[in-house]
XYZ file of N, CA and C in Angstrom:
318
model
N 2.825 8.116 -14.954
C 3.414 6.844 -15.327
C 4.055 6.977 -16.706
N 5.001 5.998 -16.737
C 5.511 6.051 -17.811
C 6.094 4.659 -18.301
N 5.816 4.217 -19.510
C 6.362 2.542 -19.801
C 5.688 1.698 -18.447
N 4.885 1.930 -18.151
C 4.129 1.012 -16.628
C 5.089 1.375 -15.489
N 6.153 2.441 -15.439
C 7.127 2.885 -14.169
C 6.465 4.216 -13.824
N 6.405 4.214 -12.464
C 5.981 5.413 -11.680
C 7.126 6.234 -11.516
N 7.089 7.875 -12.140
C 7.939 8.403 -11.511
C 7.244 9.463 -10.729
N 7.904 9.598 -9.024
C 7.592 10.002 -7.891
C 7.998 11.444 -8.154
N 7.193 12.094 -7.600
C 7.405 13.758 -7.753
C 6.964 14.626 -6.619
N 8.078 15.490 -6.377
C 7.329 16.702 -5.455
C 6.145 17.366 -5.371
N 5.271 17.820 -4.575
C 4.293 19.179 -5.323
C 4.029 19.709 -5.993
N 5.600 20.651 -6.123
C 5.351 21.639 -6.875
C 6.437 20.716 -8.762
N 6.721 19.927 -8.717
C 6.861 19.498 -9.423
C 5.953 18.942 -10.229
N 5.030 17.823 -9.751
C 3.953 17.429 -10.118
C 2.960 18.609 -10.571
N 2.561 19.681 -9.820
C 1.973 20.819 -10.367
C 2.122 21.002 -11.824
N 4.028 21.790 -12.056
C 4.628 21.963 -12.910
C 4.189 20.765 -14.423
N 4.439 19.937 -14.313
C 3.725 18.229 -15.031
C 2.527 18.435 -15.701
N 2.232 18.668 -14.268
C -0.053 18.583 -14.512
C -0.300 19.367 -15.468
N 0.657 20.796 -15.217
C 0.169 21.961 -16.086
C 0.619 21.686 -17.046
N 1.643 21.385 -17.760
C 2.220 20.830 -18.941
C 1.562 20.040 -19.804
N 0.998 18.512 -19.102
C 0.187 18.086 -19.948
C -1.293 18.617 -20.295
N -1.721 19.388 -18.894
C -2.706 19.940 -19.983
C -2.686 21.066 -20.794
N -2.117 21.548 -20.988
C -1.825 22.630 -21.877
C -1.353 21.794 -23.597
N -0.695 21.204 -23.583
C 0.202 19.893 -24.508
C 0.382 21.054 -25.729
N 1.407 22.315 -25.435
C 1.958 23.433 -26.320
C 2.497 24.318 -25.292
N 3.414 24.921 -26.622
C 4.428 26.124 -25.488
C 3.508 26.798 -24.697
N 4.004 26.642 -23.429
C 3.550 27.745 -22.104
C 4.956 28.702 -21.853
N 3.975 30.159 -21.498
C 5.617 31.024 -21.357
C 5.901 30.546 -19.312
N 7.245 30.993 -19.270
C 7.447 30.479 -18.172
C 6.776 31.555 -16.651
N 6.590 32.124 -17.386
C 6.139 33.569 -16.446
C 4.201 32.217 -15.743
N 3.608 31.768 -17.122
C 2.387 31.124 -16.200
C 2.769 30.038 -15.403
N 3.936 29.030 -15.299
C 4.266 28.155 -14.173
C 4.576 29.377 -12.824
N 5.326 30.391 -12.997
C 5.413 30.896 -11.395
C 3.891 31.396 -11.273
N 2.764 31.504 -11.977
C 1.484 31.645 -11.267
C 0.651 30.748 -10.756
N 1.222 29.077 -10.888
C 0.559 28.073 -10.022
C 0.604 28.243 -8.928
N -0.758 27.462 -8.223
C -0.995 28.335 -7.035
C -0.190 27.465 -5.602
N 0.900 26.237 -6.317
C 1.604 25.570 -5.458
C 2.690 27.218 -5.053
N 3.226 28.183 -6.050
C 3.878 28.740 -5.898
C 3.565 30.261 -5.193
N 2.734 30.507 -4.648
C 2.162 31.741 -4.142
C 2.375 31.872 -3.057
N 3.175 31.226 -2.464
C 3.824 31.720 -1.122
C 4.819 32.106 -0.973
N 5.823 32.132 -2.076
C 6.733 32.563 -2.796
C 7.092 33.870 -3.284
N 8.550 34.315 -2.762
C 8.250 35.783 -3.295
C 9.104 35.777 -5.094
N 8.428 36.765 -5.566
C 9.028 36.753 -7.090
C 10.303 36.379 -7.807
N 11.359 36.483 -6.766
C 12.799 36.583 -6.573
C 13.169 35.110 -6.923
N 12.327 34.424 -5.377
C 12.562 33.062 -5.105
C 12.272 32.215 -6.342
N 10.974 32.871 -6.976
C 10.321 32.186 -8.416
C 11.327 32.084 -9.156
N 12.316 32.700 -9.223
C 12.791 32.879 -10.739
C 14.044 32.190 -10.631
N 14.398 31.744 -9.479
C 15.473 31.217 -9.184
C 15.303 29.281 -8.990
N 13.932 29.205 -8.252
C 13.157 28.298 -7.660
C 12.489 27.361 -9.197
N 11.843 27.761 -9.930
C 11.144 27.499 -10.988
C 11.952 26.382 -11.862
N 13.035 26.768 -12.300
C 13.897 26.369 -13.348
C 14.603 25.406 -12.883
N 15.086 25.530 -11.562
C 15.757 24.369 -11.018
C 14.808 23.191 -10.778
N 13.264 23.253 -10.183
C 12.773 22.046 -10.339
C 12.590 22.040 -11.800
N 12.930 22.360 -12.611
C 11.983 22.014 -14.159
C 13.309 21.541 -14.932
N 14.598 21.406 -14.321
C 15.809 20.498 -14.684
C 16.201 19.528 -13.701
N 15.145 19.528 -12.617
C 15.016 18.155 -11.660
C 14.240 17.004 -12.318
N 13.267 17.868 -13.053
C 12.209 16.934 -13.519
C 12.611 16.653 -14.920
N 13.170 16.859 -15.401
C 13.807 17.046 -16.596
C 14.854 15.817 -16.189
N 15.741 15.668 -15.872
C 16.663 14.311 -15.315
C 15.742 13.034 -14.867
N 14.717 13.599 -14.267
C 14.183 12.417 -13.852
C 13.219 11.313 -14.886
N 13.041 12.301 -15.687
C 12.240 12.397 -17.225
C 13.685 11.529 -17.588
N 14.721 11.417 -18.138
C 15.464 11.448 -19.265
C 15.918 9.758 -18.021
N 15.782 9.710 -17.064
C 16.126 8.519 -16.559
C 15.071 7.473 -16.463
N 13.819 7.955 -17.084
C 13.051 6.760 -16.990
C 12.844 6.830 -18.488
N 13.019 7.249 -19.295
C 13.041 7.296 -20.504
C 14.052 6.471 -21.875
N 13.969 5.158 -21.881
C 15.144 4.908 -22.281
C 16.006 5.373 -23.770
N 15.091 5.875 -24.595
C 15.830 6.593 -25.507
C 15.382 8.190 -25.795
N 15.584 8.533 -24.398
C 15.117 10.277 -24.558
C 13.612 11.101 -25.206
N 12.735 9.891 -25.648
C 12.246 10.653 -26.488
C 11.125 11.319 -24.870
N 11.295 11.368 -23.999
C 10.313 11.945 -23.066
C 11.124 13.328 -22.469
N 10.389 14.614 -22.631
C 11.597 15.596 -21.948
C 11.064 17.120 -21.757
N 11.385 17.864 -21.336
C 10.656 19.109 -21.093
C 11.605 20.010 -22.248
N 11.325 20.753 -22.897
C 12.020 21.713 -24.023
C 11.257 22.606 -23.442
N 12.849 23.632 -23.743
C 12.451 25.029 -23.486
C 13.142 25.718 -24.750
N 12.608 27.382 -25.316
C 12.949 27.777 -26.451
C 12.257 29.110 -25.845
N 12.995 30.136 -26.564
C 13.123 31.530 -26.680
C 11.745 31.904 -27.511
N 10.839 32.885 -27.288
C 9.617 33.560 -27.583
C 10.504 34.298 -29.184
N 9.738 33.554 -30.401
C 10.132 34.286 -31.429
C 10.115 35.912 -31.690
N 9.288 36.124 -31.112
C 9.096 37.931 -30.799
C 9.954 38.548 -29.748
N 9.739 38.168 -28.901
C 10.642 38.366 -27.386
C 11.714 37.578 -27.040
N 12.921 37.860 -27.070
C 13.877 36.453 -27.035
C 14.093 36.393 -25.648
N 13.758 37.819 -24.629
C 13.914 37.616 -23.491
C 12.862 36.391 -22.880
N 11.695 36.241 -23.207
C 10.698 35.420 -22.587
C 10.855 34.030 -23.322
N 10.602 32.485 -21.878
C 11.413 31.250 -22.206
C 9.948 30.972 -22.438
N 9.845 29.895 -23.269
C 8.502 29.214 -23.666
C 8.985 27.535 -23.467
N 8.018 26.943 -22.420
C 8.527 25.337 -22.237
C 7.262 24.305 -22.872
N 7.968 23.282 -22.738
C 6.550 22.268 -23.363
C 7.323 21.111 -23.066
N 6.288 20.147 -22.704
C 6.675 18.722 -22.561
C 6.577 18.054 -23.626
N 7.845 17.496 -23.981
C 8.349 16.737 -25.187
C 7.559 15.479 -24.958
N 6.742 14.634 -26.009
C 6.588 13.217 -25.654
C 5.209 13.291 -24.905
N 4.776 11.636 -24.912
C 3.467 11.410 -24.505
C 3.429 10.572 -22.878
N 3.142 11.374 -22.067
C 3.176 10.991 -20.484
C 1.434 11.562 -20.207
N 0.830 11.131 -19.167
C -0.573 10.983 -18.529
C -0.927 10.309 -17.466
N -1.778 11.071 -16.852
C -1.470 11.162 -15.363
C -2.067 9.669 -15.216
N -1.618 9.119 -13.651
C -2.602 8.070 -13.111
C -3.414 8.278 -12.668
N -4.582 7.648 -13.235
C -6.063 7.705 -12.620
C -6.465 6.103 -12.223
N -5.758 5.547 -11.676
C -6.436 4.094 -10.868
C -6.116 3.434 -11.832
N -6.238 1.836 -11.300
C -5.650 0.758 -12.504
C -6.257 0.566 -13.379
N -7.634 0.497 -13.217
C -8.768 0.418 -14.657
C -8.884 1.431 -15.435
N -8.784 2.490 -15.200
C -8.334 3.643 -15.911
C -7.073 3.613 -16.860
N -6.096 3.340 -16.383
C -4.627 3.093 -16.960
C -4.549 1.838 -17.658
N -5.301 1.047 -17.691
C -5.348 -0.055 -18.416
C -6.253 0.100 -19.284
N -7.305 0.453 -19.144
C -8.131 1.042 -20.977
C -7.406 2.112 -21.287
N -6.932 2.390 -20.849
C -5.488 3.810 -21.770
C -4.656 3.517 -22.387
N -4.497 2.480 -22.067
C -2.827 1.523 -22.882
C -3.586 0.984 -23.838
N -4.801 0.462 -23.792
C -5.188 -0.282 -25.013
C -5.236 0.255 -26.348
């Protein structure tokens, strides 16, 4: 949820999310293709597959968001510039039932 609006998500999108907020710091992108939504998947497909939902969710982020501040950032490994490091910009948390989400807002 976000601002009291639900945004609806795929699987492996929602996966992608889940893992994000709990982590709440750069993850390299190499540990999202090891969720285990993605293991049926061959390596190829990952690398092609990965990034495109994570700029699906990324739009869908920036459309319920009314002044951007909610968003997935990605940035280059200061040591390794080949390896992408992502993190979810902003404060989003999952739904856990209405009484739950309502002592959360308070």
């Amino acid at each position: 949820t976000y601002n009291s609006k639900y945004i609806s998500l795929e699987e492996e999108q929602s996966a992608i999310i889940n893992f994000l907020i709990l982590k709440k710091d750069y993850v390299y992108l190499n540990e999202i293709f090891n969720l285990d939504c993605f293991n049926e998947y061959s390596d190829t497909y990952k690398k092609i597959y990965v990034p495109n939902q994570i700029k699906v969710i990324n739009s869908n982020l920036e459309i319920f968001s009314n002044n951007n501040n909610l968003s997935i950032v990605k940035r280059k490994n200061k040591l390794d510039k080949r390896v992408i490091e992502i993190k979810l910009e902003g404060e989003l948390f999952l739904y856990q039932g209405w009484f739950n989400y309502l002592f959360n807002r308070l």
